[in-house]
PDB file of C-alpha atoms in Angstrom:
ATOM      1  CA  UNK A 112       5.207  -4.465  12.826  1.00  0.00           C
ATOM      2  CA  UNK A 113       5.916  -1.015  11.373  1.00  0.00           C
ATOM      3  CA  UNK A 114       6.353   2.201  13.357  1.00  0.00           C
ATOM      4  CA  UNK A 115       7.232   5.741  12.362  1.00  0.00           C
ATOM      5  CA  UNK A 116       8.586   7.807  15.245  1.00  0.00           C
ATOM      6  CA  UNK A 117       8.711  11.596  14.887  1.00  0.00           C
ATOM      7  CA  UNK A 118       9.664  11.326  11.220  1.00  0.00           C
ATOM      8  CA  UNK A 119      10.655  14.572   9.534  1.00  0.00           C
ATOM      9  CA  UNK A 120      11.214  14.351   5.767  1.00  0.00           C
ATOM     10  CA  UNK A 121      12.104  17.125   3.341  1.00  0.00           C
ATOM     11  CA  UNK A 122      12.807  17.542  -0.350  1.00  0.00           C
ATOM     12  CA  UNK A 123      15.828  19.808  -0.222  1.00  0.00           C
ATOM     13  CA  UNK A 124      14.891  22.589   2.169  1.00  0.00           C
ATOM     14  CA  UNK A 125      11.137  22.068   1.753  1.00  0.00           C
ATOM     15  CA  UNK A 126       9.599  20.058   4.643  1.00  0.00           C
ATOM     16  CA  UNK A 127       7.035  17.433   3.624  1.00  0.00           C
ATOM     17  CA  UNK A 128       6.533  15.220   6.679  1.00  0.00           C
ATOM     18  CA  UNK A 129       6.593  16.937  10.055  1.00  0.00           C
ATOM     19  CA  UNK A 130       7.099  14.781  13.137  1.00  0.00           C
ATOM     20  CA  UNK A 131       4.903  11.936  11.885  1.00  0.00           C
ATOM     21  CA  UNK A 132       4.330   9.139  14.394  1.00  0.00           C
ATOM     22  CA  UNK A 133       2.124   6.188  13.504  1.00  0.00           C
ATOM     23  CA  UNK A 134       1.902   2.453  14.111  1.00  0.00           C
ATOM     24  CA  UNK A 135       0.938  -0.446  11.838  1.00  0.00           C
ATOM     25  CA  UNK A 136       0.257  -3.382  14.183  1.00  0.00           C
ATOM     26  CA  UNK A 137       0.976  -6.940  13.108  1.00  0.00           C
ATOM     27  CA  UNK A 138      -1.957  -8.590  11.338  1.00  0.00           C
ATOM     28  CA  UNK A 139      -4.039  -5.433  11.036  1.00  0.00           C
ATOM     29  CA  UNK A 140      -5.122  -3.021   8.303  1.00  0.00           C
ATOM     30  CA  UNK A 141      -4.022   0.548   8.993  1.00  0.00           C
ATOM     31  CA  UNK A 142      -5.214   3.283   6.658  1.00  0.00           C
ATOM     32  CA  UNK A 143      -3.671   6.688   6.045  1.00  0.00           C
ATOM     33  CA  UNK A 144      -6.119   9.223   4.627  1.00  0.00           C
ATOM     34  CA  UNK A 145      -5.608  12.660   3.174  1.00  0.00           C
ATOM     35  CA  UNK A 146      -6.040  14.876   0.132  1.00  0.00           C
ATOM     36  CA  UNK A 147      -3.629  15.146  -2.782  1.00  0.00           C
ATOM     37  CA  UNK A 148      -0.385  16.697  -1.608  1.00  0.00           C
ATOM     38  CA  UNK A 149      -0.981  15.796   2.038  1.00  0.00           C
ATOM     39  CA  UNK A 150       2.232  13.754   2.207  1.00  0.00           C
ATOM     40  CA  UNK A 151       0.812  10.238   1.950  1.00  0.00           C
ATOM     41  CA  UNK A 152       3.026   9.060  -0.916  1.00  0.00           C
ATOM     42  CA  UNK A 153       6.051  10.679   0.716  1.00  0.00           C
ATOM     43  CA  UNK A 154       5.268   8.550   3.762  1.00  0.00           C
ATOM     44  CA  UNK A 155       5.483   5.446   1.562  1.00  0.00           C
ATOM     45  CA  UNK A 156       8.684   6.697  -0.083  1.00  0.00           C
ATOM     46  CA  UNK A 157      10.232   7.339   3.328  1.00  0.00           C
ATOM     47  CA  UNK A 158       9.360   3.854   4.572  1.00  0.00           C
ATOM     48  CA  UNK A 159      10.890   2.348   1.430  1.00  0.00           C
ATOM     49  CA  UNK A 160      14.062   4.403   1.667  1.00  0.00           C
ATOM     50  CA  UNK A 161      13.526   6.368  -1.550  1.00  0.00           C
ATOM     51  CA  UNK A 162      13.633   9.446   0.660  1.00  0.00           C
ATOM     52  CA  UNK A 163      15.754   9.491   3.812  1.00  0.00           C
ATOM     53  CA  UNK A 164      14.206  11.151   6.874  1.00  0.00           C
ATOM     54  CA  UNK A 165      16.044  14.187   8.207  1.00  0.00           C
ATOM     55  CA  UNK A 166      14.997  13.181  11.713  1.00  0.00           C
ATOM     56  CA  UNK A 167      13.084  10.395  13.443  1.00  0.00           C
ATOM     57  CA  UNK A 168      13.027   6.650  12.854  1.00  0.00           C
ATOM     58  CA  UNK A 169      11.274   4.077  10.698  1.00  0.00           C
ATOM     59  CA  UNK A 170      11.141   0.793  12.606  1.00  0.00           C
ATOM     60  CA  UNK A 171      10.298  -2.557  11.020  1.00  0.00           C
ATOM     61  CA  UNK A 172       9.972  -5.438  13.453  1.00  0.00           C
ATOM     62  CA  UNK A 173      11.680  -3.186  15.997  1.00  0.00           C
ATOM     63  CA  UNK A 174      14.755  -2.532  13.842  1.00  0.00           C
ATOM     64  CA  UNK A 175      15.605   0.900  12.479  1.00  0.00           C
ATOM     65  CA  UNK A 176      15.503   0.765   8.661  1.00  0.00           C
ATOM     66  CA  UNK A 177      15.750   4.549   8.144  1.00  0.00           C
ATOM     67  CA  UNK A 178      19.224   4.415   6.608  1.00  0.00           C
ATOM     68  CA  UNK A 179      18.806   1.167   4.668  1.00  0.00           C
ATOM     69  CA  UNK A 180      18.695   0.880   0.896  1.00  0.00           C
ATOM     70  CA  UNK A 181      15.354   0.287  -0.806  1.00  0.00           C
ATOM     71  CA  UNK A 182      16.546  -3.134  -1.965  1.00  0.00           C
ATOM     72  CA  UNK A 183      17.402  -4.268   1.560  1.00  0.00           C
ATOM     73  CA  UNK A 184      14.105  -2.911   2.922  1.00  0.00           C
ATOM     74  CA  UNK A 185      12.114  -4.844   0.316  1.00  0.00           C
ATOM     75  CA  UNK A 186      14.177  -7.986   0.899  1.00  0.00           C
ATOM     76  CA  UNK A 187      13.501  -7.705   4.631  1.00  0.00           C
ATOM     77  CA  UNK A 188       9.782  -8.218   4.002  1.00  0.00           C
ATOM     78  CA  UNK A 189       8.222  -4.927   2.869  1.00  0.00           C
ATOM     79  CA  UNK A 190       6.118  -5.140  -0.299  1.00  0.00           C
ATOM     80  CA  UNK A 191       4.605  -2.222  -2.185  1.00  0.00           C
ATOM     81  CA  UNK A 192       1.825  -1.645  -4.695  1.00  0.00           C
ATOM     82  CA  UNK A 193       2.725   1.831  -6.027  1.00  0.00           C
ATOM     83  CA  UNK A 194       0.344   4.604  -6.963  1.00  0.00           C
ATOM     84  CA  UNK A 195      -0.583   4.332 -10.629  1.00  0.00           C
ATOM     85  CA  UNK A 196       0.254   0.592 -10.609  1.00  0.00           C
ATOM     86  CA  UNK A 197       3.502   1.035 -12.576  1.00  0.00           C
ATOM     87  CA  UNK A 198       3.467  -2.346 -14.265  1.00  0.00           C
ATOM     88  CA  UNK A 199       6.048  -2.929 -16.989  1.00  0.00           C
ATOM     89  CA  UNK A 200       3.867  -2.215 -20.049  1.00  0.00           C
ATOM     90  CA  UNK A 201       5.942  -4.015 -22.687  1.00  0.00           C
ATOM     91  CA  UNK A 202       6.343  -7.169 -20.603  1.00  0.00           C
ATOM     92  CA  UNK A 203       3.739  -9.898 -20.339  1.00  0.00           C
ATOM     93  CA  UNK A 204       1.703 -10.585 -17.223  1.00  0.00           C
ATOM     94  CA  UNK A 205       3.884 -13.565 -16.366  1.00  0.00           C
ATOM     95  CA  UNK A 206       7.106 -11.649 -16.973  1.00  0.00           C
ATOM     96  CA  UNK A 207       5.882  -8.940 -14.577  1.00  0.00           C
ATOM     97  CA  UNK A 208       5.274 -11.620 -11.965  1.00  0.00           C
ATOM     98  CA  UNK A 209       8.766 -13.014 -12.413  1.00  0.00           C
ATOM     99  CA  UNK A 210      10.174  -9.523 -11.837  1.00  0.00           C
ATOM    100  CA  UNK A 211       8.333  -9.478  -8.497  1.00  0.00           C
ATOM    101  CA  UNK A 212      10.110 -12.699  -7.561  1.00  0.00           C
ATOM    102  CA  UNK A 213      13.595 -11.401  -8.370  1.00  0.00           C
ATOM    103  CA  UNK A 214      14.729 -11.836  -4.743  1.00  0.00           C
ATOM    104  CA  UNK A 215      13.726 -15.519  -4.692  1.00  0.00           C
ATOM    105  CA  UNK A 216      16.006 -18.211  -6.120  1.00  0.00           C
ATOM    106  CA  UNK A 217      13.678 -21.134  -5.382  1.00  0.00           C
ATOM    107  CA  UNK A 218      12.017 -21.950  -8.720  1.00  0.00           C
ATOM    108  CA  UNK A 219       9.440 -24.211  -7.070  1.00  0.00           C
ATOM    109  CA  UNK A 220       8.280 -21.424  -4.749  1.00  0.00           C
ATOM    110  CA  UNK A 221       8.136 -18.994  -7.659  1.00  0.00           C
ATOM    111  CA  UNK A 222       5.878 -21.348  -9.613  1.00  0.00           C
ATOM    112  CA  UNK A 223       3.696 -21.869  -6.535  1.00  0.00           C
ATOM    113  CA  UNK A 224       3.337 -18.116  -6.008  1.00  0.00           C
ATOM    114  CA  UNK A 225       2.444 -17.563  -9.669  1.00  0.00           C
ATOM    115  CA  UNK A 226      -0.218 -20.270  -9.314  1.00  0.00           C
ATOM    116  CA  UNK A 227      -1.567 -18.450  -6.228  1.00  0.00           C
ATOM    117  CA  UNK A 228      -1.729 -15.209  -8.195  1.00  0.00           C
ATOM    118  CA  UNK A 229      -3.726 -16.883 -10.950  1.00  0.00           C
ATOM    119  CA  UNK A 230      -6.063 -18.434  -8.373  1.00  0.00           C
ATOM    120  CA  UNK A 231      -6.604 -15.067  -6.690  1.00  0.00           C
ATOM    121  CA  UNK A 232      -7.103 -13.291 -10.032  1.00  0.00           C
ATOM    122  CA  UNK A 233      -8.246 -15.770 -12.715  1.00  0.00           C
ATOM    123  CA  UNK A 234      -8.275 -12.928 -15.248  1.00  0.00           C
ATOM    124  CA  UNK A 235      -4.486 -12.756 -15.008  1.00  0.00           C
ATOM    125  CA  UNK A 236      -4.252 -16.439 -15.889  1.00  0.00           C
ATOM    126  CA  UNK A 237      -6.303 -15.761 -19.014  1.00  0.00           C
ATOM    127  CA  UNK A 238      -3.913 -12.954 -19.968  1.00  0.00           C
ATOM    128  CA  UNK A 239      -0.602 -14.452 -18.881  1.00  0.00           C
ATOM    129  CA  UNK A 240       0.999 -13.919 -22.299  1.00  0.00           C
ATOM    130  CA  UNK A 241      -0.563 -10.482 -22.880  1.00  0.00           C
ATOM    131  CA  UNK A 242       1.536  -7.326 -22.540  1.00  0.00           C
ATOM    132  CA  UNK A 243       0.602  -5.535 -19.311  1.00  0.00           C
ATOM    133  CA  UNK A 244       0.295  -2.154 -21.055  1.00  0.00           C
ATOM    134  CA  UNK A 245      -2.653  -3.386 -23.128  1.00  0.00           C
ATOM    135  CA  UNK A 246      -4.777  -4.355 -20.112  1.00  0.00           C
ATOM    136  CA  UNK A 247      -7.432  -2.310 -18.328  1.00  0.00           C
ATOM    137  CA  UNK A 248      -6.648  -0.302 -15.199  1.00  0.00           C
ATOM    138  CA  UNK A 249      -8.354  -2.873 -12.995  1.00  0.00           C
ATOM    139  CA  UNK A 250      -6.394  -5.734 -14.528  1.00  0.00           C
ATOM    140  CA  UNK A 251      -3.156  -3.809 -14.101  1.00  0.00           C
ATOM    141  CA  UNK A 252      -4.001  -3.253 -10.422  1.00  0.00           C
ATOM    142  CA  UNK A 253      -4.541  -6.984 -10.013  1.00  0.00           C
ATOM    143  CA  UNK A 254      -1.137  -7.523 -11.584  1.00  0.00           C
ATOM    144  CA  UNK A 255       0.525  -4.888  -9.367  1.00  0.00           C
ATOM    145  CA  UNK A 256      -0.850  -6.570  -6.234  1.00  0.00           C
ATOM    146  CA  UNK A 257       0.184 -10.015  -7.449  1.00  0.00           C
ATOM    147  CA  UNK A 258       3.658  -8.785  -8.393  1.00  0.00           C
ATOM    148  CA  UNK A 259       4.149  -7.357  -4.879  1.00  0.00           C
ATOM    149  CA  UNK A 260       3.048 -10.652  -3.314  1.00  0.00           C
ATOM    150  CA  UNK A 261       5.617 -12.580  -5.376  1.00  0.00           C
ATOM    151  CA  UNK A 262       8.264 -11.275  -2.955  1.00  0.00           C
ATOM    152  CA  UNK A 263       6.423 -12.948  -0.034  1.00  0.00           C
ATOM    153  CA  UNK A 264       6.296  -9.754   2.064  1.00  0.00           C
ATOM    154  CA  UNK A 265       5.310  -9.578   5.726  1.00  0.00           C
ATOM    155  CA  UNK A 266       3.677  -6.199   5.220  1.00  0.00           C
ATOM    156  CA  UNK A 267       2.052  -4.758   2.107  1.00  0.00           C
ATOM    157  CA  UNK A 268       2.007  -1.013   1.401  1.00  0.00           C
ATOM    158  CA  UNK A 269      -0.799  -0.042  -0.982  1.00  0.00           C
ATOM    159  CA  UNK A 270      -0.679   3.484  -2.410  1.00  0.00           C
ATOM    160  CA  UNK A 271      -4.092   4.608  -3.731  1.00  0.00           C
ATOM    161  CA  UNK A 272      -5.209   1.177  -5.048  1.00  0.00           C
ATOM    162  CA  UNK A 273      -8.658   2.491  -6.038  1.00  0.00           C
ATOM    163  CA  UNK A 274      -7.366   5.482  -8.012  1.00  0.00           C
ATOM    164  CA  UNK A 275      -8.933   5.761 -11.479  1.00  0.00           C
ATOM    165  CA  UNK A 276     -10.879   2.508 -11.267  1.00  0.00           C
ATOM    166  CA  UNK A 277     -14.576   1.872 -11.924  1.00  0.00           C
ATOM    167  CA  UNK A 278     -16.737   1.358  -8.789  1.00  0.00           C
ATOM    168  CA  UNK A 279     -17.277  -2.361  -9.411  1.00  0.00           C
ATOM    169  CA  UNK A 280     -13.546  -2.905  -9.861  1.00  0.00           C
ATOM    170  CA  UNK A 281     -12.858  -0.901  -6.694  1.00  0.00           C
ATOM    171  CA  UNK A 282     -15.138  -3.271  -4.775  1.00  0.00           C
ATOM    172  CA  UNK A 283     -13.223  -6.258  -6.145  1.00  0.00           C
ATOM    173  CA  UNK A 284      -9.856  -4.736  -5.183  1.00  0.00           C
ATOM    174  CA  UNK A 285     -11.023  -3.900  -1.670  1.00  0.00           C
ATOM    175  CA  UNK A 286     -12.460  -7.394  -1.236  1.00  0.00           C
ATOM    176  CA  UNK A 287      -9.055  -8.769  -2.235  1.00  0.00           C
ATOM    177  CA  UNK A 288      -7.349  -6.551   0.345  1.00  0.00           C
ATOM    178  CA  UNK A 289      -9.758  -7.806   3.015  1.00  0.00           C
ATOM    179  CA  UNK A 290      -9.023 -11.416   2.082  1.00  0.00           C
ATOM    180  CA  UNK A 291      -5.263 -10.870   2.125  1.00  0.00           C
ATOM    181  CA  UNK A 292      -5.566  -9.457   5.636  1.00  0.00           C
ATOM    182  CA  UNK A 293      -7.815 -12.335   6.685  1.00  0.00           C
ATOM    183  CA  UNK A 294      -5.079 -14.678   5.482  1.00  0.00           C
ATOM    184  CA  UNK A 295      -2.588 -12.927   7.769  1.00  0.00           C
ATOM    185  CA  UNK A 296      -1.115 -10.058   5.739  1.00  0.00           C
ATOM    186  CA  UNK A 297      -0.363  -6.808   7.579  1.00  0.00           C
ATOM    187  CA  UNK A 298      -1.424  -3.843   5.450  1.00  0.00           C
ATOM    188  CA  UNK A 299      -0.794  -0.096   5.312  1.00  0.00           C
ATOM    189  CA  UNK A 300      -3.435   1.353   3.010  1.00  0.00           C
ATOM    190  CA  UNK A 301      -2.995   4.859   1.571  1.00  0.00           C
ATOM    191  CA  UNK A 302      -6.333   6.104   0.271  1.00  0.00           C
ATOM    192  CA  UNK A 303      -8.452   9.093  -0.700  1.00  0.00           C
ATOM    193  CA  UNK A 304     -11.569   6.924  -0.566  1.00  0.00           C
ATOM    194  CA  UNK A 305     -11.961   7.472   3.160  1.00  0.00           C
ATOM    195  CA  UNK A 306     -15.276   5.680   3.648  1.00  0.00           C
ATOM    196  CA  UNK A 307     -14.178   2.414   2.056  1.00  0.00           C
ATOM    197  CA  UNK A 308     -10.747   2.473   3.675  1.00  0.00           C
ATOM    198  CA  UNK A 309     -12.071   3.116   7.178  1.00  0.00           C
ATOM    199  CA  UNK A 310     -14.828   0.553   6.749  1.00  0.00           C
ATOM    200  CA  UNK A 311     -12.335  -2.310   6.753  1.00  0.00           C
ATOM    201  CA  UNK A 312      -9.416  -0.781   8.658  1.00  0.00           C
ATOM    202  CA  UNK A 313      -8.501  -1.606  12.243  1.00  0.00           C
ATOM    203  CA  UNK A 314      -7.041   1.875  12.731  1.00  0.00           C
ATOM    204  CA  UNK A 315      -6.703   5.036  10.739  1.00  0.00           C
ATOM    205  CA  UNK A 316      -4.762   8.283  10.523  1.00  0.00           C
ATOM    206  CA  UNK A 317      -5.581  11.533   8.749  1.00  0.00           C
ATOM    207  CA  UNK A 318      -2.779  13.597   7.235  1.00  0.00           C
ATOM    208  CA  UNK A 319      -2.835  17.232   6.194  1.00  0.00           C
ATOM    209  CA  UNK A 320       0.160  19.202   4.897  1.00  0.00           C
ATOM    210  CA  UNK A 321       2.587  16.589   6.171  1.00  0.00           C
ATOM    211  CA  UNK A 322       1.158  16.366   9.683  1.00  0.00           C
ATOM    212  CA  UNK A 323      -1.181  13.872  11.323  1.00  0.00           C
ATOM    213  CA  UNK A 324      -4.200  15.869  12.460  1.00  0.00           C
ATOM    214  CA  UNK A 325      -6.453  13.028  13.660  1.00  0.00           C
ATOM    215  CA  UNK A 326      -6.336   9.316  14.354  1.00  0.00           C
ATOM    216  CA  UNK A 327      -8.547   6.383  15.209  1.00  0.00           C
ATOM    217  CA  UNK A 328      -6.875   3.490  17.012  1.00  0.00           C
ATOM    218  CA  UNK A 329     -10.045   1.694  18.076  1.00  0.00           C
ATOM    219  CA  UNK A 330     -12.043  -0.503  15.726  1.00  0.00           C
ATOM    220  CA  UNK A 331     -15.404   0.910  16.765  1.00  0.00           C
ATOM    221  CA  UNK A 332     -18.080   2.581  14.683  1.00  0.00           C
ATOM    222  CA  UNK A 333     -18.006   5.645  16.931  1.00  0.00           C
ATOM    223  CA  UNK A 334     -14.234   6.152  16.660  1.00  0.00           C
ATOM    224  CA  UNK A 335     -14.277   5.681  12.897  1.00  0.00           C
ATOM    225  CA  UNK A 336     -17.204   8.069  12.532  1.00  0.00           C
ATOM    226  CA  UNK A 337     -15.295  10.793  14.395  1.00  0.00           C
ATOM    227  CA  UNK A 338     -12.277  10.411  12.116  1.00  0.00           C
ATOM    228  CA  UNK A 339     -14.495  10.351   9.035  1.00  0.00           C
ATOM    229  CA  UNK A 340     -16.182  13.578  10.146  1.00  0.00           C
ATOM    230  CA  UNK A 341     -12.807  15.326  10.425  1.00  0.00           C
ATOM    231  CA  UNK A 342     -11.836  13.956   6.991  1.00  0.00           C
ATOM    232  CA  UNK A 343     -15.049  15.175   5.353  1.00  0.00           C
ATOM    233  CA  UNK A 344     -14.681  18.602   6.952  1.00  0.00           C
ATOM    234  CA  UNK A 345     -11.127  18.728   5.606  1.00  0.00           C
ATOM    235  CA  UNK A 346     -12.400  17.919   2.108  1.00  0.00           C
ATOM    236  CA  UNK A 347     -15.142  20.569   2.328  1.00  0.00           C
ATOM    237  CA  UNK A 348     -12.625  23.148   3.483  1.00  0.00           C
ATOM    238  CA  UNK A 349     -10.391  22.352   0.524  1.00  0.00           C
ATOM    239  CA  UNK A 350     -13.286  22.706  -1.950  1.00  0.00           C
ATOM    240  CA  UNK A 351     -14.303  26.023  -0.401  1.00  0.00           C
TER     241      UNK A 351
END
């Protein structure tokens, strides 16, 4: 569904992504692992058109979207749950959901999708009139996921969904991601929590300083273990 081919991205003259090639197959969960500053969020920003690649292509459903505007990319079926959640703090839960549906003019579908969000996360239904900025981090993450789904995307990009959340909440969020995939959603998961991400992913990539240094394209325990070993060694090297 989504393919990056030899993507080179830079901020000014400073290279960030260096010849990155990866695939996100239809109906699968693909995870991208790496430490802070590895280039994971820049990968998301490049896919979404916030940053234009200097070279290479970003293909969605076989079509090059590298030069498209962010609005057109999102309208084409790419949804995103940004790092840090970025809900609108002074708007209510329901108002945030309506913002997510801004590309849809069918009021019936909007109501149906809001109902789905409240079924998926009953806590949001309880807080529908509460300002998003007054909710806990876990509740805001639920809202960020629901807001992204209001656009009815074909693929969902999740940037560090477990960041700053309590372990029990992390389990709930990851269970939701699993269920979304089971229901047919294609997912690109950006994570530092390598063990949890790889546990449910169909394939994985490891990024370091803007380059992919290892990958796992087979959903086998052995292949995942090899990638996890490289990731843990990378983390140890950084701490040292």
